[in-house]
Short mmCIF file of C-alpha atoms in Angstrom, two decimals:
data_model
loop_
_atom_site.label_atom_id
_atom_site.label_comp_id
_atom_site.label_asym_id
_atom_site.label_seq_id
_atom_site.Cartn_x
_atom_site.Cartn_y
_atom_site.Cartn_z
CA MET T 1 7.76 117.99 174.05
CA SER T 2 4.51 118.58 172.12
CA TYR T 3 2.00 115.76 171.68
CA PRO T 4 2.51 115.48 167.87
CA VAL T 5 6.28 115.13 168.35
CA GLN T 6 5.72 112.50 171.06
CA PHE T 7 3.55 110.52 168.68
CA LEU T 8 6.17 110.73 165.92
CA VAL T 9 8.84 109.40 168.31
CA VAL T 10 6.57 106.50 169.32
CA VAL T 11 5.81 105.70 165.66
CA GLY T 12 9.54 105.72 164.93
CA VAL T 13 10.16 103.28 167.78
CA ALA T 14 7.35 101.02 166.53
CA MET T 15 8.63 101.11 162.94
CA PHE T 16 12.13 99.98 163.88
CA ALA T 17 10.75 97.36 166.28
CA ALA T 18 8.56 96.00 163.48
CA LEU T 19 11.51 96.03 161.04
CA LYS T 20 13.57 94.06 163.55
CA ILE T 21 10.82 91.45 163.89
CA VAL T 22 10.52 91.13 160.10
CA LEU T 23 14.29 90.74 159.65
CA GLN T 24 14.47 88.16 162.43
CA GLY T 25 11.59 86.36 160.74
CA PHE T 26 13.79 85.96 157.65
CA VAL T 27 16.65 84.69 159.82
CA SER T 28 14.46 82.21 161.69
CA ARG T 29 12.89 80.83 158.53
CA GLY T 30 16.14 80.51 156.65
CA HIS T 31 18.87 79.75 159.19
CA ILE T 32 17.75 79.00 162.78
CA ARG T 33 17.28 75.27 163.28
CA THR T 34 18.50 74.49 166.81
CA LEU T 35 18.81 76.15 170.22
CA GLN T 36 22.53 76.61 169.57
CA ASP T 37 21.71 78.39 166.31
CA SER T 38 19.50 80.83 168.20
CA LEU T 39 22.09 81.43 170.93
CA TRP T 40 24.93 81.92 168.43
CA PHE T 41 22.91 84.39 166.39
CA ASN T 42 22.20 86.32 169.59
CA VAL T 43 25.95 86.35 170.36
CA LEU T 44 26.60 87.95 166.97
CA LEU T 45 23.61 90.27 167.28
CA PHE T 46 24.30 91.58 170.78
CA GLY T 47 28.00 91.99 170.00
CA THR T 48 27.12 93.94 166.85
CA ILE T 49 24.82 96.32 168.76
CA ALA T 50 27.39 96.96 171.49
CA LEU T 51 30.04 97.67 168.83
CA MET T 52 27.74 99.99 166.84
CA PHE T 53 26.87 102.02 169.92
CA ALA T 54 30.57 102.30 170.81
CA LEU T 55 31.56 103.38 167.27
CA LEU T 56 28.65 105.70 166.45
CA PHE T 57 27.97 107.51 169.73
CA PRO T 58 30.21 108.99 172.42
CA MET T 59 30.42 106.91 175.57
CA GLY T 60 30.39 108.30 179.09
CA ARG T 61 31.63 107.12 182.46
CA VAL T 62 30.51 103.73 183.80
CA ASP T 63 29.49 104.07 187.45
CA GLY T 64 27.98 101.47 189.77
CA THR T 65 24.37 102.27 188.85
CA ILE T 66 24.94 102.06 185.10
CA LEU T 67 26.89 98.83 185.56
CA ALA T 68 24.11 97.30 187.68
CA TYR T 69 21.34 98.35 185.30
CA GLY T 70 23.33 97.20 182.27
CA LEU T 71 24.10 93.78 183.74
CA LEU T 72 20.51 93.22 184.88
CA LEU T 73 19.08 94.29 181.51
CA GLY T 74 21.60 92.28 179.53
CA ILE T 75 21.15 89.05 181.46
CA SER T 76 17.34 89.41 181.60
CA ASN T 77 17.36 89.93 177.82
CA VAL T 78 19.15 86.61 177.29
CA ILE T 79 16.92 84.79 179.79
CA SER T 80 13.71 86.15 178.22
CA GLN T 81 14.84 85.23 174.70
CA ALA T 82 15.88 81.72 175.78
CA CYS T 83 12.58 81.17 177.64
CA TYR T 84 10.70 82.51 174.60
CA ALA T 85 12.37 79.90 172.38
CA PHE T 86 11.68 77.11 174.91
CA ALA T 87 8.03 78.22 175.28
CA PHE T 88 7.55 78.04 171.50
CA ASN T 89 8.74 74.42 171.60
CA ALA T 90 6.78 73.48 174.72
CA GLY T 91 3.30 74.79 173.92
CA PRO T 92 1.01 76.77 171.60
CA VAL T 93 2.98 79.39 169.67
CA SER T 94 0.12 81.85 169.11
CA LEU T 95 -0.87 81.83 172.79
CA THR T 96 2.79 82.29 173.77
CA VAL T 97 3.02 85.44 171.63
CA LEU T 98 -0.28 86.73 172.99
CA ILE T 99 0.58 86.28 176.68
CA ALA T 100 4.10 87.66 176.21
CA SER T 101 2.69 90.77 174.53
CA PHE T 102 0.62 91.56 177.62
CA ASN T 103 3.86 92.73 179.24
CA VAL T 104 2.87 96.16 177.89
CA PHE T 105 0.19 96.46 180.57
CA ILE T 106 2.76 95.70 183.30
CA SER T 107 5.02 98.43 181.94
CA ALA T 108 2.24 100.99 181.46
CA LEU T 109 0.69 100.38 184.91
CA PHE T 110 4.04 100.49 186.70
CA SER T 111 5.03 103.69 184.90
CA ALA T 112 1.72 105.35 185.75
CA VAL T 113 2.08 104.46 189.44
CA ALA T 114 5.82 105.12 189.82
CA PHE T 115 5.81 108.47 188.03
CA GLY T 116 2.31 109.68 188.98
CA GLU T 117 1.34 110.06 185.32
CA SER T 118 -2.07 111.42 184.37
CA ILE T 119 -4.32 108.93 182.58
CA TYR T 120 -7.17 110.37 180.54
CA LEU T 121 -10.55 108.69 180.11
CA PRO T 122 -10.13 108.15 176.32
CA GLN T 123 -6.80 106.43 177.01
CA LEU T 124 -8.54 103.83 179.17
CA GLY T 125 -10.71 103.07 176.14
CA GLY T 126 -7.49 102.87 174.09
CA LEU T 127 -6.14 100.20 176.44
CA VAL T 128 -9.32 98.18 176.05
CA PHE T 129 -9.06 98.31 172.26
CA LEU T 130 -5.36 97.40 172.49
CA ALA T 131 -6.26 94.26 174.44
CA LEU T 132 -8.95 93.43 171.87
CA SER T 133 -6.48 93.98 169.05
CA MET T 134 -4.01 91.56 170.63
CA LEU T 135 -6.67 88.92 171.25
CA LEU T 136 -8.06 89.15 167.73
CA ASN T 137 -4.61 89.10 166.13
CA ARG T 138 -3.90 85.61 167.41
CA SER T 139 -3.37 83.24 164.48
CA LYS T 140 -3.72 79.64 165.63
CA SER T 141 -1.91 76.87 163.75
CA PRO T 142 -3.64 73.46 163.46
CA ASP T 143 -0.48 71.61 164.55
CA GLU T 144 0.14 73.67 167.69
CA LYS T 145 1.09 71.84 170.86
CA LYS T 146 -1.25 71.85 173.84
CA ALA T 147 -0.73 74.10 176.83
CA ASN T 148 0.95 72.56 179.88
CA ARG T 149 2.47 73.67 183.18
CA LYS T 150 6.04 73.92 181.85
CA TRP T 151 4.88 76.05 178.92
CA LEU T 152 2.80 78.32 181.19
CA ILE T 153 5.71 78.96 183.58
CA LEU T 154 8.07 79.74 180.69
CA THR T 155 5.56 82.08 179.05
CA LEU T 156 4.87 83.95 182.28
CA VAL T 157 8.63 84.33 182.81
CA VAL T 158 8.87 85.85 179.31
CA MET T 159 6.01 88.27 179.99
CA VAL T 160 7.47 89.39 183.32
CA SER T 161 11.00 89.62 181.88
CA PHE T 162 9.85 91.81 179.00
CA GLY T 163 7.90 93.98 181.43
CA PHE T 164 10.93 94.18 183.74
CA GLY T 165 13.18 95.27 180.89
CA ASN T 166 10.83 98.06 179.84
CA THR T 167 10.25 99.37 183.37
CA ALA T 168 13.95 99.18 184.27
CA GLN T 169 14.87 101.30 181.24
CA LYS T 170 12.18 103.78 182.24
CA LEU T 171 13.31 103.84 185.88
CA PHE T 172 16.90 104.51 184.82
CA TRP T 173 15.89 108.09 184.01
CA ILE T 174 15.14 108.91 187.65
CA THR T 175 18.62 107.87 188.81
CA GLU T 176 21.45 110.35 189.32
CA SER T 177 23.53 108.35 186.84
CA SER T 178 21.14 109.25 184.02
CA LYS T 179 22.36 112.83 184.33
CA LEU T 180 25.91 111.84 183.41
CA PRO T 181 27.02 112.82 179.87
CA ASN T 182 26.02 110.19 177.25
CA SER T 183 24.52 107.97 179.96
CA SER T 184 22.02 106.23 177.67
CA THR T 185 24.76 105.19 175.23
CA THR T 186 26.91 103.94 178.11
CA LEU T 187 24.00 101.91 179.46
CA MET T 188 23.33 100.33 176.06
CA ILE T 189 27.00 99.36 175.62
CA VAL T 190 27.13 97.72 179.06
CA MET T 191 23.76 96.05 178.49
CA TYR T 192 24.55 94.51 175.11
CA THR T 193 28.11 93.58 176.03
CA SER T 194 26.83 91.65 179.05
CA ALA T 195 24.05 90.12 176.92
CA CYS T 196 26.64 89.01 174.33
CA LEU T 197 28.80 87.37 177.00
CA ALA T 198 25.81 85.71 178.69
CA ALA T 199 24.57 84.35 175.34
CA LEU T 200 28.07 83.07 174.57
CA ALA T 201 28.25 81.31 177.93
CA ALA T 202 24.85 79.70 177.29
CA TYR T 203 25.96 78.70 173.79
CA LEU T 204 29.08 76.99 175.14
CA MET T 205 27.11 75.26 177.90
CA VAL T 206 24.61 73.84 175.41
CA GLY T 207 27.54 72.72 173.24
CA HIS T 208 28.90 70.61 176.11
CA THR T 209 25.62 68.80 176.84
CA GLY T 210 26.33 66.16 174.20
CA LYS T 211 23.23 66.89 172.14
CA LYS T 212 23.41 65.89 168.50
CA GLU T 213 21.93 69.10 167.09
CA LYS T 214 24.93 71.41 166.90
CA SER T 215 25.00 74.85 165.33
CA ALA T 216 26.69 75.17 161.95
CA LEU T 217 26.13 78.93 161.58
CA ARG T 218 29.52 80.20 162.72
CA PHE T 219 30.48 83.22 160.59
CA ARG T 220 28.62 82.29 157.43
CA LYS T 221 28.14 85.37 155.25
CA PRO T 222 24.28 85.44 155.26
CA VAL T 223 24.21 85.07 159.05
CA VAL T 224 26.75 87.86 159.57
CA LEU T 225 24.86 90.14 157.17
CA TYR T 226 21.58 89.48 159.00
CA ALA T 227 23.29 90.16 162.35
CA LEU T 228 24.56 93.48 160.97
CA ALA T 229 21.14 94.41 159.55
CA VAL T 230 19.20 93.50 162.70
CA GLY T 231 21.92 95.06 164.86
CA ALA T 232 21.76 98.37 162.97
CA THR T 233 17.96 98.35 163.25
CA LEU T 234 18.05 97.67 166.99
CA THR T 235 20.71 100.32 167.54
CA ILE T 236 18.47 102.99 166.04
CA TYR T 237 15.46 101.52 167.83
CA GLN T 238 17.16 101.65 171.23
CA LYS T 239 18.41 105.20 170.66
CA LEU T 240 14.85 106.35 169.88
CA ASN T 241 13.41 104.16 172.63
CA MET T 242 15.65 105.60 175.33
CA TYR T 243 14.87 109.12 174.14
CA GLY T 244 11.14 108.36 174.29
CA LEU T 245 11.41 106.79 177.75
CA GLU T 246 13.21 109.89 179.00
CA HIS T 247 10.67 112.41 177.71
CA ILE T 248 7.30 110.61 177.29
CA ASP T 249 4.89 109.22 179.88
CA GLY T 250 5.12 105.42 179.92
CA SER T 251 1.34 105.05 180.23
CA PHE T 252 1.12 106.60 176.73
CA PHE T 253 4.44 105.41 175.29
CA PHE T 254 4.20 101.65 175.89
CA PRO T 255 0.62 100.97 174.69
CA THR T 256 0.91 103.26 171.65
CA ALA T 257 4.23 101.72 170.60
CA ILE T 258 3.05 98.11 170.90
CA GLY T 259 -0.26 98.88 169.17
CA THR T 260 1.51 100.50 166.22
CA GLN T 261 4.12 97.73 166.12
CA THR T 262 1.48 94.98 166.05
CA MET T 263 -0.31 96.56 163.10
CA LEU T 264 2.92 97.12 161.18
CA VAL T 265 4.09 93.52 161.71
CA THR T 266 0.70 92.19 160.58
CA LEU T 267 0.77 94.32 157.43
CA ALA T 268 4.40 93.32 156.78
CA GLY T 269 3.34 89.67 156.94
CA VAL T 270 0.80 90.32 154.19
CA VAL T 271 3.22 92.21 151.95
CA LEU T 272 6.43 90.23 152.50
CA PHE T 273 5.31 86.73 153.46
CA HIS T 274 1.95 86.76 151.61
CA ASP T 275 0.05 85.94 154.80
CA LYS T 276 -3.72 85.90 154.42
CA LEU T 277 -5.57 87.81 157.10
CA SER T 278 -8.50 86.15 158.82
CA ARG T 279 -11.64 88.08 159.69
CA ASN T 280 -10.43 88.42 163.27
CA GLN T 281 -7.06 89.78 162.17
CA LYS T 282 -8.77 92.41 160.02
CA LEU T 283 -10.83 93.39 163.05
CA SER T 284 -7.59 93.46 165.03
CA ILE T 285 -6.21 96.15 162.71
CA VAL T 286 -9.39 98.19 163.11
CA CYS T 287 -9.14 97.90 166.91
CA GLY T 288 -5.49 98.92 166.69
CA ILE T 289 -6.35 102.06 164.75
CA ILE T 290 -9.05 102.96 167.28
CA CYS T 291 -6.54 102.32 170.09
CA LEU T 292 -4.03 104.74 168.57
CA ALA T 293 -6.70 107.39 168.07
CA LEU T 294 -7.91 107.12 171.68
CA MET T 295 -4.40 107.02 173.17
CA ASN T 296 -3.70 110.37 171.53
CA LEU T 297 -6.86 112.00 172.90
CA ARG T 298 -5.44 113.43 176.12
CA ILE T 299 -8.55 115.45 176.84
CA GLY T 300 -11.42 115.30 179.32
CA PRO T 301 -11.33 113.81 182.84
CA SER T 302 -8.00 112.40 184.05
CA PHE T 303 -6.69 110.70 187.17
CA THR T 304 -3.44 109.45 188.69
CA LEU T 305 -2.77 106.15 190.43
#
């Protein structure tokens, strides 16, 4: 695959990831009030994605490897999302987002080592500017809670879980099962079906704790429509993402995707939510652009880890 086509695939992945974040922003602001709300929406969302994959794409045979990968990815997805929600409530939101986003370096480093990928000197500079972009993009709220041990543990679990999910999907392509017909679709169906069931189990467990804040979402029309919209977006995202993971070096794919996604989400906040960018956030966009330019300069000295 040529470099320009690789970049287009990565941009496509970033665009659908950013669209998903924007849509979930609308859901969170308008409908999510309790932990049960979040879990129930994830039940609808994960079920929608599994159904869309099953209806839109041909499914292959489920063997032991696909089942294992799907279960691990599905359950880790639910755990990471639950810990993310708890971390937001336990400590500073902006720092939670920042630390969680550093999972990209886990994924990129692991991919470079595991697959012996060549890293070019300009790309190292791109990684530096990506880190700067993330740091500068942090938008601190005056009423944020202080950091504490519980918050730190939850946030680190989120970062590692996100990194695990990315690397596991990348590693799937070196298994014999990946060569089975329609293996990526089969993996996604198993993954999101298991995630749906795990989220449902968590939802029911929370419902039996006796807490007063119960979810009233059920199958309300706006919630179902948002689940369909986010589900369709994530279905396309995962299809592109799996294609990119199969054909593109992770050391280029992960940083370029997250850098593009961060810029798109920031710009979407300005256009859709009328967010005002601080000086640091404007510098963050500049650093993001430099990061993308450097990540695409696969020239000059290179090395493998």
